[in-house]
mmCIF file of the C-alpha atoms, coordinates in Angstrom:
data_MODEL
# 
_entry.id   MODEL 
# 
loop_
_atom_site.group_PDB 
_atom_site.id 
_atom_site.type_symbol 
_atom_site.label_atom_id 
_atom_site.label_alt_id 
_atom_site.label_comp_id 
_atom_site.label_asym_id 
_atom_site.label_entity_id 
_atom_site.label_seq_id 
_atom_site.pdbx_PDB_ins_code 
_atom_site.Cartn_x 
_atom_site.Cartn_y 
_atom_site.Cartn_z 
_atom_site.occupancy 
_atom_site.B_iso_or_equiv 
_atom_site.pdbx_formal_charge 
_atom_site.auth_seq_id 
_atom_site.auth_comp_id 
_atom_site.auth_asym_id 
_atom_site.auth_atom_id 
_atom_site.pdbx_PDB_model_num 
ATOM 1   C CA . MET A 1 1   ? -5.120  -69.040 -15.028 1.00 0.00 ? 1   MET A CA 1 
ATOM 2   C CA . ASN A 1 2   ? -5.717  -65.981 -12.886 1.00 0.00 ? 2   ASN A CA 1 
ATOM 3   C CA . GLU A 1 3   ? -6.620  -66.031 -9.221  1.00 0.00 ? 3   GLU A CA 1 
ATOM 4   C CA . LEU A 1 4   ? -9.105  -63.388 -8.098  1.00 0.00 ? 4   LEU A CA 1 
ATOM 5   C CA . LYS A 1 5   ? -9.025  -62.051 -4.562  1.00 0.00 ? 5   LYS A CA 1 
ATOM 6   C CA . ALA A 1 6   ? -11.927 -60.534 -2.706  1.00 0.00 ? 6   ALA A CA 1 
ATOM 7   C CA . SER A 1 7   ? -12.566 -56.888 -3.500  1.00 0.00 ? 7   SER A CA 1 
ATOM 8   C CA . ILE A 1 8   ? -11.824 -54.340 -0.780  1.00 0.00 ? 8   ILE A CA 1 
ATOM 9   C CA . VAL A 1 9   ? -13.568 -50.978 -0.325  1.00 0.00 ? 9   VAL A CA 1 
ATOM 10  C CA . LYS A 1 10  ? -11.534 -48.209 1.262   1.00 0.00 ? 10  LYS A CA 1 
ATOM 11  C CA . GLU A 1 11  ? -12.867 -44.755 2.181   1.00 0.00 ? 11  GLU A CA 1 
ATOM 12  C CA . VAL A 1 12  ? -10.439 -41.887 2.673   1.00 0.00 ? 12  VAL A CA 1 
ATOM 13  C CA . PRO A 1 13  ? -10.971 -38.151 3.315   1.00 0.00 ? 13  PRO A CA 1 
ATOM 14  C CA . ALA A 1 14  ? -10.064 -35.697 0.590   1.00 0.00 ? 14  ALA A CA 1 
ATOM 15  C CA . GLY A 1 15  ? -6.654  -34.096 0.926   1.00 0.00 ? 15  GLY A CA 1 
ATOM 16  C CA . SER A 1 16  ? -5.244  -36.969 2.994   1.00 0.00 ? 16  SER A CA 1 
ATOM 17  C CA . THR A 1 17  ? -2.728  -39.678 2.064   1.00 0.00 ? 17  THR A CA 1 
ATOM 18  C CA . ALA A 1 18  ? -4.325  -42.974 1.096   1.00 0.00 ? 18  ALA A CA 1 
ATOM 19  C CA . VAL A 1 19  ? -2.546  -46.320 1.515   1.00 0.00 ? 19  VAL A CA 1 
ATOM 20  C CA . LEU A 1 20  ? -3.953  -49.207 -0.532  1.00 0.00 ? 20  LEU A CA 1 
ATOM 21  C CA . ASN A 1 21  ? -2.916  -52.748 0.389   1.00 0.00 ? 21  ASN A CA 1 
ATOM 22  C CA . CYS A 1 22  ? -2.049  -55.119 -2.400  1.00 0.00 ? 22  CYS A CA 1 
ATOM 23  C CA . ASN A 1 23  ? -3.977  -58.208 -1.256  1.00 0.00 ? 23  ASN A CA 1 
ATOM 24  C CA . SER A 1 24  ? -2.812  -60.248 -4.267  1.00 0.00 ? 24  SER A CA 1 
ATOM 25  C CA . ASN A 1 25  ? 0.703   -60.330 -2.926  1.00 0.00 ? 25  ASN A CA 1 
ATOM 26  C CA . ASP A 1 26  ? 1.595   -63.156 -0.541  1.00 0.00 ? 26  ASP A CA 1 
ATOM 27  C CA . TYR A 1 27  ? 4.340   -65.713 0.087   1.00 0.00 ? 27  TYR A CA 1 
ATOM 28  C CA . ASP A 1 28  ? 3.606   -67.417 -3.232  1.00 0.00 ? 28  ASP A CA 1 
ATOM 29  C CA . HIS A 1 29  ? 3.224   -64.268 -5.356  1.00 0.00 ? 29  HIS A CA 1 
ATOM 30  C CA . ASN A 1 30  ? 5.422   -61.324 -6.180  1.00 0.00 ? 30  ASN A CA 1 
ATOM 31  C CA . PHE A 1 31  ? 4.058   -57.848 -6.851  1.00 0.00 ? 31  PHE A CA 1 
ATOM 32  C CA . MET A 1 32  ? 3.944   -56.788 -10.513 1.00 0.00 ? 32  MET A CA 1 
ATOM 33  C CA . PHE A 1 33  ? 2.058   -53.458 -10.844 1.00 0.00 ? 33  PHE A CA 1 
ATOM 34  C CA . TRP A 1 34  ? -1.136  -51.512 -10.094 1.00 0.00 ? 34  TRP A CA 1 
ATOM 35  C CA . LEU A 1 35  ? -3.793  -50.890 -12.731 1.00 0.00 ? 35  LEU A CA 1 
ATOM 36  C CA . VAL A 1 36  ? -5.847  -47.723 -12.019 1.00 0.00 ? 36  VAL A CA 1 
ATOM 37  C CA . ASN A 1 37  ? -9.334  -47.501 -13.582 1.00 0.00 ? 37  ASN A CA 1 
ATOM 38  C CA . LYS A 1 38  ? -8.088  -49.753 -16.397 1.00 0.00 ? 38  LYS A CA 1 
ATOM 39  C CA . THR A 1 39  ? -6.091  -46.879 -17.886 1.00 0.00 ? 39  THR A CA 1 
ATOM 40  C CA . LYS A 1 40  ? -3.051  -46.091 -15.739 1.00 0.00 ? 40  LYS A CA 1 
ATOM 41  C CA . ILE A 1 41  ? -0.272  -48.508 -14.789 1.00 0.00 ? 41  ILE A CA 1 
ATOM 42  C CA . ILE A 1 42  ? 1.798   -47.827 -11.686 1.00 0.00 ? 42  ILE A CA 1 
ATOM 43  C CA . GLY A 1 43  ? 4.800   -50.104 -11.299 1.00 0.00 ? 43  GLY A CA 1 
ATOM 44  C CA . PRO A 1 44  ? 8.358   -50.783 -12.452 1.00 0.00 ? 44  PRO A CA 1 
ATOM 45  C CA . ASP A 1 45  ? 9.351   -49.417 -15.851 1.00 0.00 ? 45  ASP A CA 1 
ATOM 46  C CA . ASN A 1 46  ? 6.124   -47.395 -16.183 1.00 0.00 ? 46  ASN A CA 1 
ATOM 47  C CA . ASP A 1 47  ? 5.700   -43.652 -16.610 1.00 0.00 ? 47  ASP A CA 1 
ATOM 48  C CA . PHE A 1 48  ? 3.641   -42.095 -13.770 1.00 0.00 ? 48  PHE A CA 1 
ATOM 49  C CA . ASP A 1 49  ? 3.738   -39.245 -11.271 1.00 0.00 ? 49  ASP A CA 1 
ATOM 50  C CA . GLU A 1 50  ? 6.298   -40.504 -8.775  1.00 0.00 ? 50  GLU A CA 1 
ATOM 51  C CA . LYS A 1 51  ? 5.699   -37.578 -6.399  1.00 0.00 ? 51  LYS A CA 1 
ATOM 52  C CA . LYS A 1 52  ? 2.048   -38.494 -6.007  1.00 0.00 ? 52  LYS A CA 1 
ATOM 53  C CA . TYR A 1 53  ? 2.164   -42.278 -6.332  1.00 0.00 ? 53  TYR A CA 1 
ATOM 54  C CA . LYS A 1 54  ? 4.661   -44.405 -4.398  1.00 0.00 ? 54  LYS A CA 1 
ATOM 55  C CA . TYR A 1 55  ? 4.628   -48.182 -4.062  1.00 0.00 ? 55  TYR A CA 1 
ATOM 56  C CA . GLU A 1 56  ? 6.593   -50.699 -2.017  1.00 0.00 ? 56  GLU A CA 1 
ATOM 57  C CA . VAL A 1 57  ? 8.489   -53.234 -4.073  1.00 0.00 ? 57  VAL A CA 1 
ATOM 58  C CA . LEU A 1 58  ? 8.100   -56.128 -1.623  1.00 0.00 ? 58  LEU A CA 1 
ATOM 59  C CA . SER A 1 59  ? 4.576   -55.646 -0.282  1.00 0.00 ? 59  SER A CA 1 
ATOM 60  C CA . GLY A 1 60  ? 3.154   -53.839 -3.302  1.00 0.00 ? 60  GLY A CA 1 
ATOM 61  C CA . ASN A 1 61  ? 1.249   -51.394 -1.095  1.00 0.00 ? 61  ASN A CA 1 
ATOM 62  C CA . LEU A 1 62  ? 0.389   -48.162 -2.915  1.00 0.00 ? 62  LEU A CA 1 
ATOM 63  C CA . ARG A 1 63  ? 0.642   -44.725 -1.310  1.00 0.00 ? 63  ARG A CA 1 
ATOM 64  C CA . ILE A 1 64  ? -1.263  -41.797 -2.850  1.00 0.00 ? 64  ILE A CA 1 
ATOM 65  C CA . ASP A 1 65  ? -0.609  -38.279 -1.553  1.00 0.00 ? 65  ASP A CA 1 
ATOM 66  C CA . ASN A 1 66  ? -3.291  -35.564 -1.365  1.00 0.00 ? 66  ASN A CA 1 
ATOM 67  C CA . VAL A 1 67  ? -6.136  -37.611 -2.798  1.00 0.00 ? 67  VAL A CA 1 
ATOM 68  C CA . SER A 1 68  ? -9.095  -35.870 -4.448  1.00 0.00 ? 68  SER A CA 1 
ATOM 69  C CA . PRO A 1 69  ? -12.632 -37.031 -5.310  1.00 0.00 ? 69  PRO A CA 1 
ATOM 70  C CA . SER A 1 70  ? -11.606 -37.305 -8.967  1.00 0.00 ? 70  SER A CA 1 
ATOM 71  C CA . GLU A 1 71  ? -9.183  -40.087 -7.986  1.00 0.00 ? 71  GLU A CA 1 
ATOM 72  C CA . SER A 1 72  ? -11.927 -42.307 -6.630  1.00 0.00 ? 72  SER A CA 1 
ATOM 73  C CA . GLY A 1 73  ? -12.199 -45.578 -8.528  1.00 0.00 ? 73  GLY A CA 1 
ATOM 74  C CA . HIS A 1 74  ? -10.953 -49.139 -8.849  1.00 0.00 ? 74  HIS A CA 1 
ATOM 75  C CA . TYR A 1 75  ? -7.309  -49.946 -8.143  1.00 0.00 ? 75  TYR A CA 1 
ATOM 76  C CA . VAL A 1 76  ? -6.254  -53.432 -9.218  1.00 0.00 ? 76  VAL A CA 1 
ATOM 77  C CA . CYS A 1 77  ? -3.064  -54.969 -7.868  1.00 0.00 ? 77  CYS A CA 1 
ATOM 78  C CA . LEU A 1 78  ? -1.500  -57.759 -9.939  1.00 0.00 ? 78  LEU A CA 1 
ATOM 79  C CA . SER A 1 79  ? 1.031   -60.242 -8.556  1.00 0.00 ? 79  SER A CA 1 
ATOM 80  C CA . LYS A 1 80  ? 2.722   -63.131 -10.304 1.00 0.00 ? 80  LYS A CA 1 
ATOM 81  C CA . HIS A 1 81  ? 3.111   -66.639 -8.842  1.00 0.00 ? 81  HIS A CA 1 
ATOM 82  C CA . LEU A 1 82  ? 6.645   -67.724 -8.002  1.00 0.00 ? 82  LEU A CA 1 
ATOM 83  C CA . ASP A 1 83  ? 6.661   -70.440 -10.645 1.00 0.00 ? 83  ASP A CA 1 
ATOM 84  C CA . GLY A 1 84  ? 5.101   -68.066 -13.218 1.00 0.00 ? 84  GLY A CA 1 
ATOM 85  C CA . SER A 1 85  ? 2.129   -70.317 -13.771 1.00 0.00 ? 85  SER A CA 1 
ATOM 86  C CA . LYS A 1 86  ? -0.585  -67.879 -12.778 1.00 0.00 ? 86  LYS A CA 1 
ATOM 87  C CA . ILE A 1 87  ? -1.335  -64.290 -11.752 1.00 0.00 ? 87  ILE A CA 1 
ATOM 88  C CA . SER A 1 88  ? -3.158  -63.224 -8.617  1.00 0.00 ? 88  SER A CA 1 
ATOM 89  C CA . VAL A 1 89  ? -5.495  -60.224 -8.917  1.00 0.00 ? 89  VAL A CA 1 
ATOM 90  C CA . GLY A 1 90  ? -6.619  -58.113 -5.995  1.00 0.00 ? 90  GLY A CA 1 
ATOM 91  C CA . GLU A 1 91  ? -8.982  -55.142 -6.298  1.00 0.00 ? 91  GLU A CA 1 
ATOM 92  C CA . VAL A 1 92  ? -9.424  -52.111 -4.022  1.00 0.00 ? 92  VAL A CA 1 
ATOM 93  C CA . GLU A 1 93  ? -12.249 -49.627 -4.581  1.00 0.00 ? 93  GLU A CA 1 
ATOM 94  C CA . MET A 1 94  ? -11.158 -46.286 -3.186  1.00 0.00 ? 94  MET A CA 1 
ATOM 95  C CA . ILE A 1 95  ? -13.850 -43.750 -2.269  1.00 0.00 ? 95  ILE A CA 1 
ATOM 96  C CA . VAL A 1 96  ? -12.669 -40.229 -1.527  1.00 0.00 ? 96  VAL A CA 1 
ATOM 97  C CA . LYS A 1 97  ? -15.086 -38.284 0.683   1.00 0.00 ? 97  LYS A CA 1 
ATOM 98  C CA . GLY A 1 98  ? -15.342 -34.565 1.220   1.00 0.00 ? 98  GLY A CA 1 
ATOM 99  C CA . SER A 1 99  ? -13.984 -31.622 -0.707  1.00 0.00 ? 99  SER A CA 1 
ATOM 100 C CA . SER A 1 100 ? -10.727 -31.738 -2.567  1.00 0.00 ? 100 SER A CA 1 
ATOM 101 C CA . PHE A 1 101 ? -9.761  -28.489 -0.876  1.00 0.00 ? 101 PHE A CA 1 
ATOM 102 C CA . SER A 1 102 ? -6.554  -29.420 0.963   1.00 0.00 ? 102 SER A CA 1 
ATOM 103 C CA . ALA A 1 103 ? -4.579  -27.555 3.597   1.00 0.00 ? 103 ALA A CA 1 
ATOM 104 C CA . ILE A 1 104 ? -1.928  -26.614 1.057   1.00 0.00 ? 104 ILE A CA 1 
ATOM 105 C CA . GLU A 1 105 ? -4.577  -25.236 -1.256  1.00 0.00 ? 105 GLU A CA 1 
ATOM 106 C CA . ALA A 1 106 ? -6.066  -23.302 1.670   1.00 0.00 ? 106 ALA A CA 1 
ATOM 107 C CA . MET A 1 107 ? -2.671  -21.718 2.362   1.00 0.00 ? 107 MET A CA 1 
ATOM 108 C CA . LYS A 1 108 ? -2.356  -20.804 -1.296  1.00 0.00 ? 108 LYS A CA 1 
ATOM 109 C CA . LEU A 1 109 ? -5.812  -19.252 -1.291  1.00 0.00 ? 109 LEU A CA 1 
ATOM 110 C CA . ILE A 1 110 ? -5.030  -17.214 1.828   1.00 0.00 ? 110 ILE A CA 1 
ATOM 111 C CA . ALA A 1 111 ? -1.796  -15.992 0.262   1.00 0.00 ? 111 ALA A CA 1 
ATOM 112 C CA . ILE A 1 112 ? -3.654  -14.977 -2.899  1.00 0.00 ? 112 ILE A CA 1 
ATOM 113 C CA . VAL A 1 113 ? -6.328  -13.107 -0.919  1.00 0.00 ? 113 VAL A CA 1 
ATOM 114 C CA . LEU A 1 114 ? -3.709  -11.257 1.138   1.00 0.00 ? 114 LEU A CA 1 
ATOM 115 C CA . SER A 1 115 ? -1.832  -10.332 -2.020  1.00 0.00 ? 115 SER A CA 1 
ATOM 116 C CA . ILE A 1 116 ? -5.003  -8.930  -3.565  1.00 0.00 ? 116 ILE A CA 1 
ATOM 117 C CA . ILE A 1 117 ? -5.720  -6.892  -0.412  1.00 0.00 ? 117 ILE A CA 1 
ATOM 118 C CA . VAL A 1 118 ? -2.192  -5.454  -0.418  1.00 0.00 ? 118 VAL A CA 1 
ATOM 119 C CA . ILE A 1 119 ? -2.440  -4.566  -4.114  1.00 0.00 ? 119 ILE A CA 1 
ATOM 120 C CA . ILE A 1 120 ? -5.798  -2.844  -3.603  1.00 0.00 ? 120 ILE A CA 1 
ATOM 121 C CA . GLY A 1 121 ? -4.438  -0.912  -0.602  1.00 0.00 ? 121 GLY A CA 1 
ATOM 122 C CA . CYS A 1 122 ? -1.401  0.262   -2.576  1.00 0.00 ? 122 CYS A CA 1 
ATOM 123 C CA . ALA A 1 123 ? -3.639  1.320   -5.462  1.00 0.00 ? 123 ALA A CA 1 
ATOM 124 C CA . VAL A 1 124 ? -5.887  3.367   -3.151  1.00 0.00 ? 124 VAL A CA 1 
ATOM 125 C CA . ILE A 1 125 ? -2.896  5.109   -1.568  1.00 0.00 ? 125 ILE A CA 1 
ATOM 126 C CA . PHE A 1 126 ? -1.389  5.821   -4.993  1.00 0.00 ? 126 PHE A CA 1 
ATOM 127 C CA . PHE A 1 127 ? -4.571  7.413   -6.371  1.00 0.00 ? 127 PHE A CA 1 
ATOM 128 C CA . ARG A 1 128 ? -4.988  9.537   -3.247  1.00 0.00 ? 128 ARG A CA 1 
ATOM 129 C CA . LEU A 1 129 ? -1.425  10.810  -3.522  1.00 0.00 ? 129 LEU A CA 1 
ATOM 130 C CA . ARG A 1 130 ? -1.923  11.389  -7.245  1.00 0.00 ? 130 ARG A CA 1 
ATOM 131 C CA . ARG A 1 131 ? -4.984  13.497  -6.504  1.00 0.00 ? 131 ARG A CA 1 
ATOM 132 C CA . GLN A 1 132 ? -2.977  15.599  -4.061  1.00 0.00 ? 132 GLN A CA 1 
ATOM 133 C CA . TRP A 1 133 ? -0.134  16.038  -6.570  1.00 0.00 ? 133 TRP A CA 1 
ATOM 134 C CA . ARG A 1 134 ? -2.512  17.315  -9.238  1.00 0.00 ? 134 ARG A CA 1 
ATOM 135 C CA . LYS A 1 135 ? -3.581  20.157  -6.957  1.00 0.00 ? 135 LYS A CA 1 
ATOM 136 C CA . TYR A 1 136 ? -0.031  21.521  -6.913  1.00 0.00 ? 136 TYR A CA 1 
ATOM 137 C CA . GLU A 1 137 ? 1.148   20.646  -10.433 1.00 0.00 ? 137 GLU A CA 1 
ATOM 138 C CA . ASN A 1 138 ? 0.553   24.132  -11.955 1.00 0.00 ? 138 ASN A CA 1 
ATOM 139 C CA . ARG A 1 139 ? 1.497   26.134  -8.887  1.00 0.00 ? 139 ARG A CA 1 
ATOM 140 C CA . ILE A 1 140 ? 4.823   27.967  -8.472  1.00 0.00 ? 140 ILE A CA 1 
ATOM 141 C CA . VAL A 1 141 ? 6.321   28.541  -5.081  1.00 0.00 ? 141 VAL A CA 1 
ATOM 142 C CA . VAL A 1 142 ? 7.391   32.223  -4.783  1.00 0.00 ? 142 VAL A CA 1 
ATOM 143 C CA . PRO A 1 143 ? 9.648   33.343  -1.905  1.00 0.00 ? 143 PRO A CA 1 
ATOM 144 C CA . VAL A 1 144 ? 8.273   35.937  0.497   1.00 0.00 ? 144 VAL A CA 1 
ATOM 145 C CA . ASP A 1 145 ? 11.007  38.475  -0.435  1.00 0.00 ? 145 ASP A CA 1 
ATOM 146 C CA . GLU A 1 146 ? 9.967   38.405  -4.093  1.00 0.00 ? 146 GLU A CA 1 
ATOM 147 C CA . ILE A 1 147 ? 6.324   38.908  -3.176  1.00 0.00 ? 147 ILE A CA 1 
ATOM 148 C CA . GLU A 1 148 ? 7.257   42.052  -1.213  1.00 0.00 ? 148 GLU A CA 1 
ATOM 149 C CA . GLU A 1 149 ? 9.336   43.448  -4.099  1.00 0.00 ? 149 GLU A CA 1 
ATOM 150 C CA . ASP A 1 150 ? 6.703   42.762  -6.754  1.00 0.00 ? 150 ASP A CA 1 
ATOM 151 C CA . ASP A 1 151 ? 3.632   43.995  -4.953  1.00 0.00 ? 151 ASP A CA 1 
ATOM 152 C CA . GLY A 1 152 ? 5.205   46.818  -3.014  1.00 0.00 ? 152 GLY A CA 1 
ATOM 153 C CA . ASP A 1 153 ? 2.923   46.087  -0.110  1.00 0.00 ? 153 ASP A CA 1 
ATOM 154 C CA . GLU A 1 154 ? 4.157   46.313  3.376   1.00 0.00 ? 154 GLU A CA 1 
ATOM 155 C CA . ILE A 1 155 ? 3.630   43.469  5.741   1.00 0.00 ? 155 ILE A CA 1 
ATOM 156 C CA . TYR A 1 156 ? 2.480   44.606  9.108   1.00 0.00 ? 156 TYR A CA 1 
ATOM 157 C CA . ASN A 1 157 ? 2.738   42.708  12.292  1.00 0.00 ? 157 ASN A CA 1 
ATOM 158 C CA . ARG A 1 158 ? -0.656  42.364  13.869  1.00 0.00 ? 158 ARG A CA 1 
ATOM 159 C CA . THR A 1 159 ? 0.885   42.567  17.299  1.00 0.00 ? 159 THR A CA 1 
ATOM 160 C CA . THR A 1 160 ? 2.426   45.996  16.644  1.00 0.00 ? 160 THR A CA 1 
ATOM 161 C CA . THR A 1 161 ? 1.191   48.605  19.110  1.00 0.00 ? 161 THR A CA 1 
ATOM 162 C CA . ALA A 1 162 ? -0.791  51.397  17.484  1.00 0.00 ? 162 ALA A CA 1 
ATOM 163 C CA . ILE A 1 163 ? 0.911   54.777  17.509  1.00 0.00 ? 163 ILE A CA 1 
ATOM 164 C CA . THR A 1 164 ? -0.991  57.335  19.571  1.00 0.00 ? 164 THR A CA 1 
ATOM 165 C CA . PRO A 1 165 ? -0.658  60.877  18.196  1.00 0.00 ? 165 PRO A CA 1 
ATOM 166 C CA . VAL A 1 166 ? 1.032   63.359  20.567  1.00 0.00 ? 166 VAL A CA 1 
ATOM 167 C CA . PRO A 1 167 ? -0.577  66.778  20.718  1.00 0.00 ? 167 PRO A CA 1 
ATOM 168 C CA . GLY A 1 168 ? 1.660   69.489  19.227  1.00 0.00 ? 168 GLY A CA 1 
ATOM 169 C CA . PRO A 1 169 ? 1.576   73.250  19.389  1.00 0.00 ? 169 PRO A CA 1 
ATOM 170 C CA . SER A 1 170 ? -1.746  74.779  18.537  1.00 0.00 ? 170 SER A CA 1 
ATOM 171 C CA . ARG A 1 171 ? -2.090  76.324  15.108  1.00 0.00 ? 171 ARG A CA 1 
ATOM 172 C CA . ASN A 1 172 ? -4.572  78.925  16.372  1.00 0.00 ? 172 ASN A CA 1 
ATOM 173 C CA . VAL A 1 173 ? -2.828  82.290  16.756  1.00 0.00 ? 173 VAL A CA 1 
ATOM 174 C CA . SER A 1 174 ? -3.356  83.734  20.207  1.00 0.00 ? 174 SER A CA 1 
ATOM 175 C CA . SER A 1 175 ? -3.296  87.421  21.106  1.00 0.00 ? 175 SER A CA 1 
ATOM 176 C CA . GLU A 1 176 ? -0.045  87.075  22.972  1.00 0.00 ? 176 GLU A CA 1 
ATOM 177 C CA . GLN A 1 177 ? 1.642   85.647  19.881  1.00 0.00 ? 177 GLN A CA 1 
ATOM 178 C CA . LEU A 1 178 ? 0.411   88.565  17.797  1.00 0.00 ? 178 LEU A CA 1 
ATOM 179 C CA . MET A 1 179 ? 1.845   91.079  20.298  1.00 0.00 ? 179 MET A CA 1 
ATOM 180 C CA . TYR A 1 180 ? 5.109   89.408  21.119  1.00 0.00 ? 180 TYR A CA 1 
ATOM 181 C CA . GLY A 1 181 ? 5.730   87.009  18.242  1.00 0.00 ? 181 GLY A CA 1 
ATOM 182 C CA . ILE A 1 182 ? 6.080   83.299  18.335  1.00 0.00 ? 182 ILE A CA 1 
ATOM 183 C CA . ASP A 1 183 ? 7.990   81.351  20.921  1.00 0.00 ? 183 ASP A CA 1 
ATOM 184 C CA . ASN A 1 184 ? 11.233  81.618  18.923  1.00 0.00 ? 184 ASN A CA 1 
ATOM 185 C CA . GLN A 1 185 ? 12.878  84.867  20.127  1.00 0.00 ? 185 GLN A CA 1 
ATOM 186 C CA . GLY A 1 186 ? 15.086  85.003  17.049  1.00 0.00 ? 186 GLY A CA 1 
ATOM 187 C CA . LEU A 1 187 ? 12.059  85.531  14.867  1.00 0.00 ? 187 LEU A CA 1 
ATOM 188 C CA . ASP A 1 188 ? 10.360  88.181  17.132  1.00 0.00 ? 188 ASP A CA 1 
ATOM 189 C CA . THR A 1 189 ? 10.254  91.778  15.722  1.00 0.00 ? 189 THR A CA 1 
ATOM 190 C CA . ASP A 1 190 ? 10.237  94.991  17.768  1.00 0.00 ? 190 ASP A CA 1 
ATOM 191 C CA . PHE A 1 191 ? 7.760   97.022  15.735  1.00 0.00 ? 191 PHE A CA 1 
ATOM 192 C CA . ASN A 1 192 ? 8.211   100.234 17.875  1.00 0.00 ? 192 ASN A CA 1 
ATOM 193 C CA . SER A 1 193 ? 11.918  100.529 17.076  1.00 0.00 ? 193 SER A CA 1 
ATOM 194 C CA . VAL A 1 194 ? 11.231  99.942  13.409  1.00 0.00 ? 194 VAL A CA 1 
ATOM 195 C CA . PHE A 1 195 ? 8.755   102.818 13.314  1.00 0.00 ? 195 PHE A CA 1 
ATOM 196 C CA . GLU A 1 196 ? 11.224  105.175 15.130  1.00 0.00 ? 196 GLU A CA 1 
ATOM 197 C CA . ASN A 1 197 ? 14.002  104.397 12.637  1.00 0.00 ? 197 ASN A CA 1 
ATOM 198 C CA . ILE A 1 198 ? 11.723  105.120 9.761   1.00 0.00 ? 198 ILE A CA 1 
ATOM 199 C CA . GLN A 1 199 ? 10.859  108.542 11.200  1.00 0.00 ? 199 GLN A CA 1 
ATOM 200 C CA . ILE A 1 200 ? 14.504  109.482 11.824  1.00 0.00 ? 200 ILE A CA 1 
ATOM 201 C CA . LYS A 1 201 ? 15.748  108.384 8.429   1.00 0.00 ? 201 LYS A CA 1 
ATOM 202 C CA . THR A 1 202 ? 12.951  109.988 6.528   1.00 0.00 ? 202 THR A CA 1 
ATOM 203 C CA . PRO A 1 203 ? 14.074  113.634 5.674   1.00 0.00 ? 203 PRO A CA 1 
ATOM 204 C CA . THR A 1 204 ? 11.840  116.451 6.766   1.00 0.00 ? 204 THR A CA 1 
ATOM 205 C CA . PRO A 1 205 ? 10.381  118.206 3.775   1.00 0.00 ? 205 PRO A CA 1 
ATOM 206 C CA . SER A 1 206 ? 11.832  121.699 3.228   1.00 0.00 ? 206 SER A CA 1 
ATOM 207 C CA . LEU A 1 207 ? 9.682   124.675 3.848   1.00 0.00 ? 207 LEU A CA 1 
ATOM 208 C CA . ILE A 1 208 ? 11.357  126.491 1.012   1.00 0.00 ? 208 ILE A CA 1 
# 
């Protein structure tokens, strides 16, 4: 014959750790296992998620880490009488309130968002650099010396002072130059002496 205990309702916030008391366990009963929503058994020699569900062997209290709204339901704790004649049954209805978005999940979401921002920033920088590289892909860098040799153009310094022409000797022949020759005495000619020599050297024609 089974002994039914009064049902307990427990409300817990989402993302927290819930502790459910096994009210079927007392001085006359020993804890056996928890039955979750009539489908999952949590207790000795049963396969379950030990990281999420932990129970105390003596008290039978169940600890559930990071609870979510999907885990709301009926948790039944079964304990056996010391003489083995009957089983005590205690039920806890757990109600999880709020969103299942936990602090750990928030940290994960922040990390994902930051990673996406970094990836987008790197992509923008890469495409900008790529655009700059394409401008210079088909260009050849030619040294200045080669440009001067090929084109034959002279490069002038803009700061060079302009050369002012210096007036030279006049090309107009003056009367003095006609009479006495140019300034160079070695090129002057004494026309009077030339005429006298011509008259002396020229033989007088014979009257015969």
